[in-house]
Coordinates of C-alpha atoms in Angstrom, one line a residue:
M1 CA 9.6 31.7 -15.9
N2 CA 6.3 31.4 -15.8
N3 CA 4.4 30.9 -12.2
K4 CA 2.7 27.6 -13.8
V5 CA 3.7 24.4 -14.8
G6 CA 3.7 24.4 -18.8
A7 CA 0.5 23.2 -20.3
R8 CA 1.2 19.7 -21.5
P9 CA -1.6 17.7 -23.5
G10 CA -3.6 15.0 -21.4
H11 CA -1.4 16.0 -18.0
Q12 CA -3.6 16.8 -14.9
Q13 CA -2.7 19.5 -12.9
I14 CA -2.9 18.2 -9.2
G15 CA -2.8 19.5 -5.7
P16 CA -2.5 17.8 -2.6
R17 CA -3.8 14.4 -3.3
D18 CA -0.5 13.4 -5.3
L19 CA 1.3 12.3 -2.5
A20 CA -1.5 10.8 -0.9
A21 CA -2.4 8.8 -3.8
L22 CA 1.1 7.1 -3.5
S23 CA 0.7 6.5 0.3
S24 CA -1.3 3.4 0.3
D25 CA 0.7 0.8 -1.2
A26 CA 4.0 0.3 -4.0
D27 CA 1.4 -0.6 -7.0
E28 CA 1.6 0.7 -10.4
G29 CA -2.0 0.7 -10.4
H30 CA -2.4 2.3 -7.5
M31 CA -0.7 5.2 -8.6
S32 CA -2.5 6.4 -11.5
E33 CA -5.9 6.9 -8.8
L34 CA -5.2 10.6 -9.3
A35 CA -8.0 13.5 -8.8
A36 CA -7.3 16.8 -11.1
A37 CA -8.0 19.2 -8.4
P38 CA -6.9 23.4 -8.3
P39 CA -3.2 24.3 -7.6
G40 CA -2.4 24.9 -4.0
I41 CA -2.5 28.6 -3.0
G42 CA -2.2 30.2 0.4
R43 CA -3.0 29.1 4.1
Q44 CA -6.0 27.2 3.6
A45 CA -4.5 24.9 0.7
L46 CA -1.5 24.2 3.1
E47 CA -3.6 22.6 5.8
A48 CA -5.3 20.7 3.3
L49 CA -1.8 19.5 1.9
R50 CA -0.7 18.8 5.6
A51 CA -4.1 17.0 6.2
A52 CA -3.6 14.7 2.9
T53 CA -0.1 13.9 3.5
S54 CA 0.4 13.4 7.0
D55 CA 1.0 9.8 6.8
I56 CA 3.6 10.7 4.6
C57 CA 5.5 13.7 5.7
D58 CA 5.5 17.0 7.6
V59 CA 4.7 19.8 5.5
I60 CA 6.9 23.1 6.5
P61 CA 6.5 26.6 4.4
L62 CA 9.7 28.2 4.3
N63 CA 8.2 31.7 4.1
A64 CA 4.8 33.1 5.4
P65 CA 2.0 30.7 5.1
D66 CA 0.0 33.0 3.1
D67 CA 2.0 33.1 0.4
F68 CA 2.2 29.3 -0.1
Y69 CA 1.9 28.3 -3.5
L70 CA 2.0 24.4 -5.2
L71 CA 1.2 23.5 -8.6
S72 CA 1.9 20.2 -10.5
A73 CA 1.3 17.7 -13.6
T74 CA 1.7 14.2 -13.8
K75 CA 1.7 12.0 -16.6
M76 CA 2.0 7.9 -16.4
T77 CA 5.0 6.4 -17.8
G78 CA 4.0 3.0 -17.8
K79 CA 6.4 1.6 -15.1
G80 CA 6.1 4.7 -13.3
M81 CA 4.9 8.2 -12.8
L82 CA 6.6 11.6 -13.9
V83 CA 5.5 14.4 -11.4
E84 CA 6.3 17.9 -12.4
S85 CA 6.1 20.9 -9.5
V86 CA 6.3 24.4 -9.1
S87 CA 6.4 25.8 -5.4
S88 CA 7.1 28.4 -3.1
P89 CA 9.8 27.4 -0.3
L90 CA 8.9 24.1 1.3
E91 CA 10.2 21.5 3.5
Y92 CA 9.6 18.2 3.4
D93 CA 10.3 16.2 6.5
R94 CA 9.3 12.3 6.2
T95 CA 10.2 10.8 9.5
A96 CA 10.8 7.1 10.6
A97 CA 7.4 7.5 12.3
H98 CA 5.8 8.4 8.8
I99 CA 7.2 5.1 7.3
A100 CA 6.2 2.8 9.8
R101 CA 2.6 4.4 9.0
G102 CA 2.6 4.3 5.6
G103 CA 3.4 2.2 3.1
L104 CA 5.2 3.9 0.3
D105 CA 7.9 2.3 -1.0
H106 CA 9.3 4.2 -3.9
Y107 CA 12.3 5.9 -5.4
H108 CA 12.3 9.2 -7.2
I109 CA 14.5 10.2 -9.8
T110 CA 14.4 13.9 -9.4
L111 CA 15.8 17.1 -11.7
C112 CA 16.3 20.1 -10.7
Y113 CA 15.1 22.8 -13.0
Q114 CA 14.7 25.8 -11.2
G115 CA 16.0 27.5 -7.9
Q116 CA 17.9 24.8 -5.3
I117 CA 17.0 21.6 -3.8
R118 CA 18.4 20.3 -0.4
F119 CA 18.0 16.9 0.5
A120 CA 18.9 15.0 3.5
S121 CA 19.0 11.1 4.5
G122 CA 20.8 9.8 7.4
R123 CA 24.0 11.4 7.6
R124 CA 24.5 12.2 3.7
E125 CA 23.0 15.4 2.4
I126 CA 23.2 16.6 -1.0
A127 CA 22.4 20.4 -2.6
L128 CA 21.2 20.4 -6.2
R129 CA 20.9 23.5 -8.7
P130 CA 19.6 23.7 -12.1
G131 CA 20.3 20.7 -14.3
D132 CA 21.5 18.3 -11.5
V133 CA 19.9 14.9 -10.7
C134 CA 19.7 12.9 -7.9
L135 CA 18.7 9.7 -6.4
I136 CA 16.1 9.5 -3.5
D137 CA 14.6 6.2 -1.6
M138 CA 11.5 7.1 -0.3
A139 CA 11.7 3.9 2.8
Q140 CA 14.4 6.2 4.3
P141 CA 14.0 8.9 6.6
N142 CA 14.7 11.8 5.0
R143 CA 14.5 15.7 4.4
T144 CA 14.0 17.9 1.0
W145 CA 13.9 21.5 0.8
L146 CA 12.7 23.4 -1.8
M147 CA 14.1 27.0 -2.6
G148 CA 13.6 29.5 -5.2
A149 CA 16.5 32.3 -6.4
G150 CA 16.1 35.5 -6.4
G151 CA 12.2 35.4 -5.4
E152 CA 11.5 33.0 -8.1
R153 CA 9.5 29.8 -7.3
S154 CA 11.7 26.4 -7.2
R155 CA 10.8 23.5 -10.2
Q156 CA 11.6 19.9 -10.2
T157 CA 10.6 17.1 -12.1
S158 CA 10.7 13.6 -10.6
L159 CA 10.4 10.4 -11.9
I160 CA 8.6 8.3 -9.2
L161 CA 9.3 4.4 -9.6
P162 CA 8.3 1.2 -7.7
R163 CA 10.9 0.1 -5.8
P164 CA 11.3 -3.4 -7.9
V165 CA 11.7 -1.4 -10.9
L166 CA 14.9 -0.2 -9.9
A167 CA 15.8 -1.7 -7.1
P168 CA 17.3 -5.2 -8.9
R169 CA 19.5 -3.0 -10.8
L170 CA 21.3 -1.3 -7.9
A171 CA 24.1 -3.0 -5.9
H172 CA 23.2 -1.5 -2.4
P173 CA 19.1 -0.9 -3.0
D174 CA 18.9 0.0 0.5
S175 CA 21.7 2.7 0.6
S176 CA 21.6 4.3 -2.5
A177 CA 19.7 7.7 -0.9
A178 CA 21.4 11.0 -2.2
T179 CA 23.1 10.1 -4.9
L180 CA 23.9 13.4 -6.7
L181 CA 24.7 13.6 -10.6
P182 CA 25.6 16.8 -11.5
G183 CA 24.3 18.7 -14.2
C184 CA 28.2 19.1 -15.4
D185 CA 28.2 15.6 -16.3
R186 CA 27.1 14.4 -20.0
R187 CA 24.7 11.3 -18.5
A188 CA 22.3 14.4 -16.4
R189 CA 22.1 16.2 -19.5
L190 CA 21.1 13.6 -21.4
L191 CA 18.6 12.1 -18.5
A192 CA 17.0 15.7 -19.0
D193 CA 16.6 15.0 -22.7
Q194 CA 15.2 11.8 -21.7
F195 CA 12.4 13.6 -19.4
A196 CA 11.4 15.7 -21.8
A197 CA 11.2 12.6 -24.4
L198 CA 8.6 11.5 -21.8
W199 CA 6.5 14.4 -21.3
Q200 CA 6.1 14.1 -25.2
Q201 CA 5.3 10.6 -25.8
P202 CA 1.3 10.2 -26.4
E203 CA -0.4 8.2 -24.0
T204 CA -1.2 5.5 -26.5
A205 CA -0.7 1.7 -26.8
D206 CA 1.6 2.3 -29.5
A207 CA 4.0 4.4 -27.8
A208 CA 4.2 2.1 -24.9
A209 CA 7.5 0.4 -25.8
V210 CA 9.2 3.6 -26.8
T211 CA 8.2 5.0 -23.0
A212 CA 9.2 1.4 -21.6
A213 CA 12.4 2.1 -23.0
I214 CA 13.3 4.9 -22.2
V215 CA 12.5 4.6 -18.8
D216 CA 14.6 1.5 -18.6
G217 CA 17.3 3.4 -19.8
I218 CA 17.2 6.1 -17.2
C219 CA 17.1 3.4 -14.6
D220 CA 20.3 2.0 -15.8
V221 CA 22.3 5.2 -16.2
I222 CA 21.1 5.8 -12.6
A223 CA 22.1 2.5 -11.6
E224 CA 25.4 3.4 -13.0
V225 CA 26.0 6.5 -10.8
A226 CA 24.8 4.7 -7.7
G227 CA 26.4 1.6 -8.1
R228 CA 25.0 -1.5 -10.3
A229 CA 24.4 -4.7 -9.1
A230 CA 27.2 -7.0 -10.3
D231 CA 25.3 -9.4 -12.3
A232 CA 23.6 -6.3 -14.5
R233 CA 26.7 -4.5 -15.2
G234 CA 27.2 -5.3 -19.3
D235 CA 24.0 -3.4 -19.9
V236 CA 25.4 -0.1 -18.7
G237 CA 27.5 1.2 -21.7
R238 CA 24.8 -0.3 -24.2
A239 CA 21.7 1.9 -22.2
E240 CA 23.5 5.3 -22.3
R241 CA 24.6 4.8 -25.9
R242 CA 21.2 4.2 -26.5
L243 CA 19.8 7.1 -24.4
L244 CA 22.5 9.0 -26.4
L245 CA 20.7 8.1 -29.7
A246 CA 17.5 8.8 -29.0
A247 CA 18.1 11.9 -27.7
I248 CA 20.5 13.0 -30.6
K249 CA 17.5 11.8 -33.3
Q250 CA 14.9 13.9 -31.1
H251 CA 17.0 17.1 -31.7
I252 CA 17.4 16.6 -35.1
D253 CA 13.5 15.7 -35.5
A254 CA 13.4 18.9 -33.8
N255 CA 15.5 21.3 -35.7
L256 CA 14.9 19.9 -39.4
H257 CA 14.3 23.7 -40.1
T258 CA 17.1 24.8 -38.7
G259 CA 20.8 24.7 -40.0
A260 CA 22.2 23.9 -36.4
L261 CA 22.7 19.7 -37.5
S262 CA 26.0 19.3 -38.4
A263 CA 28.3 17.5 -36.7
D264 CA 30.4 20.5 -35.1
D265 CA 26.7 21.4 -33.7
L266 CA 25.6 18.0 -32.6
C267 CA 29.6 17.4 -31.0
G268 CA 29.0 20.9 -29.1
R269 CA 25.5 20.0 -28.0
F270 CA 26.3 16.6 -26.6
R271 CA 29.5 16.9 -25.9
L272 CA 31.1 13.9 -28.1
S273 CA 34.1 13.6 -30.4
R274 CA 33.3 13.7 -34.1
A275 CA 34.6 9.9 -33.9
S276 CA 31.9 8.6 -31.4
L277 CA 29.3 10.7 -33.2
Y278 CA 29.7 8.9 -36.6
R279 CA 29.8 5.4 -34.6
L280 CA 26.4 5.8 -33.2
F281 CA 25.3 6.4 -36.7
E282 CA 26.8 3.8 -38.1
S283 CA 23.6 1.3 -38.4
D284 CA 21.9 4.5 -40.1
G285 CA 24.2 5.2 -42.9
G286 CA 25.6 7.7 -41.1
L287 CA 24.7 11.0 -39.9
A288 CA 24.2 12.8 -42.9
H289 CA 21.9 10.0 -44.6
Y290 CA 19.8 10.2 -41.5
V291 CA 19.6 14.0 -41.4
Q292 CA 18.8 13.9 -45.4
D293 CA 16.3 11.0 -45.3
Q294 CA 14.5 13.2 -42.0
R295 CA 14.3 16.1 -44.1
L296 CA 12.6 13.9 -47.1
N297 CA 10.1 12.0 -44.7
R298 CA 9.2 15.7 -43.6
A299 CA 9.3 17.3 -46.7
L300 CA 6.9 14.5 -48.3
L301 CA 4.5 15.0 -45.4
L302 CA 4.6 18.6 -46.1
L303 CA 4.0 18.1 -49.7
I304 CA 0.9 15.6 -49.1
S305 CA -1.0 17.9 -46.3
P306 CA -3.2 20.2 -47.2
A307 CA -1.7 23.8 -45.8
A308 CA 1.3 22.6 -48.4
R309 CA -0.9 23.0 -51.9
S310 CA 0.0 26.7 -52.2
K311 CA 3.3 26.6 -51.5
R312 CA 6.6 26.1 -54.0
L313 CA 8.7 23.2 -53.9
I314 CA 11.8 26.0 -53.5
D315 CA 10.3 27.3 -50.2
L316 CA 9.5 23.9 -48.5
A317 CA 13.6 23.1 -49.8
V318 CA 14.7 26.3 -48.0
E319 CA 12.0 25.7 -45.3
L320 CA 13.9 22.3 -44.6
Q321 CA 17.2 23.3 -45.2
F322 CA 17.8 22.1 -48.7
S323 CA 20.3 23.5 -51.0
G324 CA 17.8 24.4 -53.6
D325 CA 14.3 22.9 -55.0
S326 CA 16.2 19.9 -57.2
T327 CA 16.2 17.7 -54.1
P328 CA 14.0 14.4 -54.9
L329 CA 11.0 15.6 -52.7
S330 CA 8.8 12.8 -54.1
G331 CA 9.8 9.5 -56.4
P332 CA 11.2 6.3 -55.1
S333 CA 13.6 7.9 -52.8
A334 CA 11.7 9.9 -50.8
A335 CA 9.0 7.0 -50.6
S336 CA 11.3 4.6 -49.7
S337 CA 12.3 6.5 -46.7
A338 CA 8.8 7.5 -45.7

């Protein structure tokens, strides 16, 4: 893979100050006070990171200090913050002394993309491989090892949440650290899709409600895995279905130009039975109706765009996987679905 995190519009690429900015309190507003900085490379950057995070953790390189590398991208998510990082092999050691000195009181929901993550808290130790998700409690002493595979750097994304956002949903909020959701579990794949959706959400007031709903859904799924508080158990199934439906719709929207949107294709990708898939789309008039409406909406947008003036309807129909140019691309049907 590329050694840099993929460029994301509106995101900052930051260096050592990302962890330091979280150390003074658990206030959401403070989490956004991050300054852009060059990626950390080499011995000097390692020492700068150590100085900036001295009250948070000890930073221990697992290879030569001159080979140190850390590049991060961040995005606010309303209730929390996404941090995606690529790094050379590192160990973070957060001790009881660090916890006593600092005010960092957050949970991390971490998705491993590349390499391996080992995490230990108390007597619990887990290993994450690509696709795995874990819950980390920064209020507890812990050690984290980030290791690449075959000479590559590790890559991971964490959704960082203040304790009041997630703790009320957990049956045991102070003993949920090192909860592992393996990548073979459908819920892990669902969370990975929603992490991607959070990166893609525009940072606008109009998108704030969608972003908040995604974060709430992720929290509910993690709470189900870690052990959910008794007074909140009724929402678990609904939250997972909402996230699943959102992920399928995102996939459909991104693949309207392909033919890979049949029920069999979607069942295989999202590990659903055909009956379960159809039930998810009942309120949308059925799967076929939903896909057709989305293609008509996309076709209408293309038709009214200046770039489409030179296109024939047959070319547009083929591009969006219609069977021919007789499908109504304008008129009441398309207009009402737009």
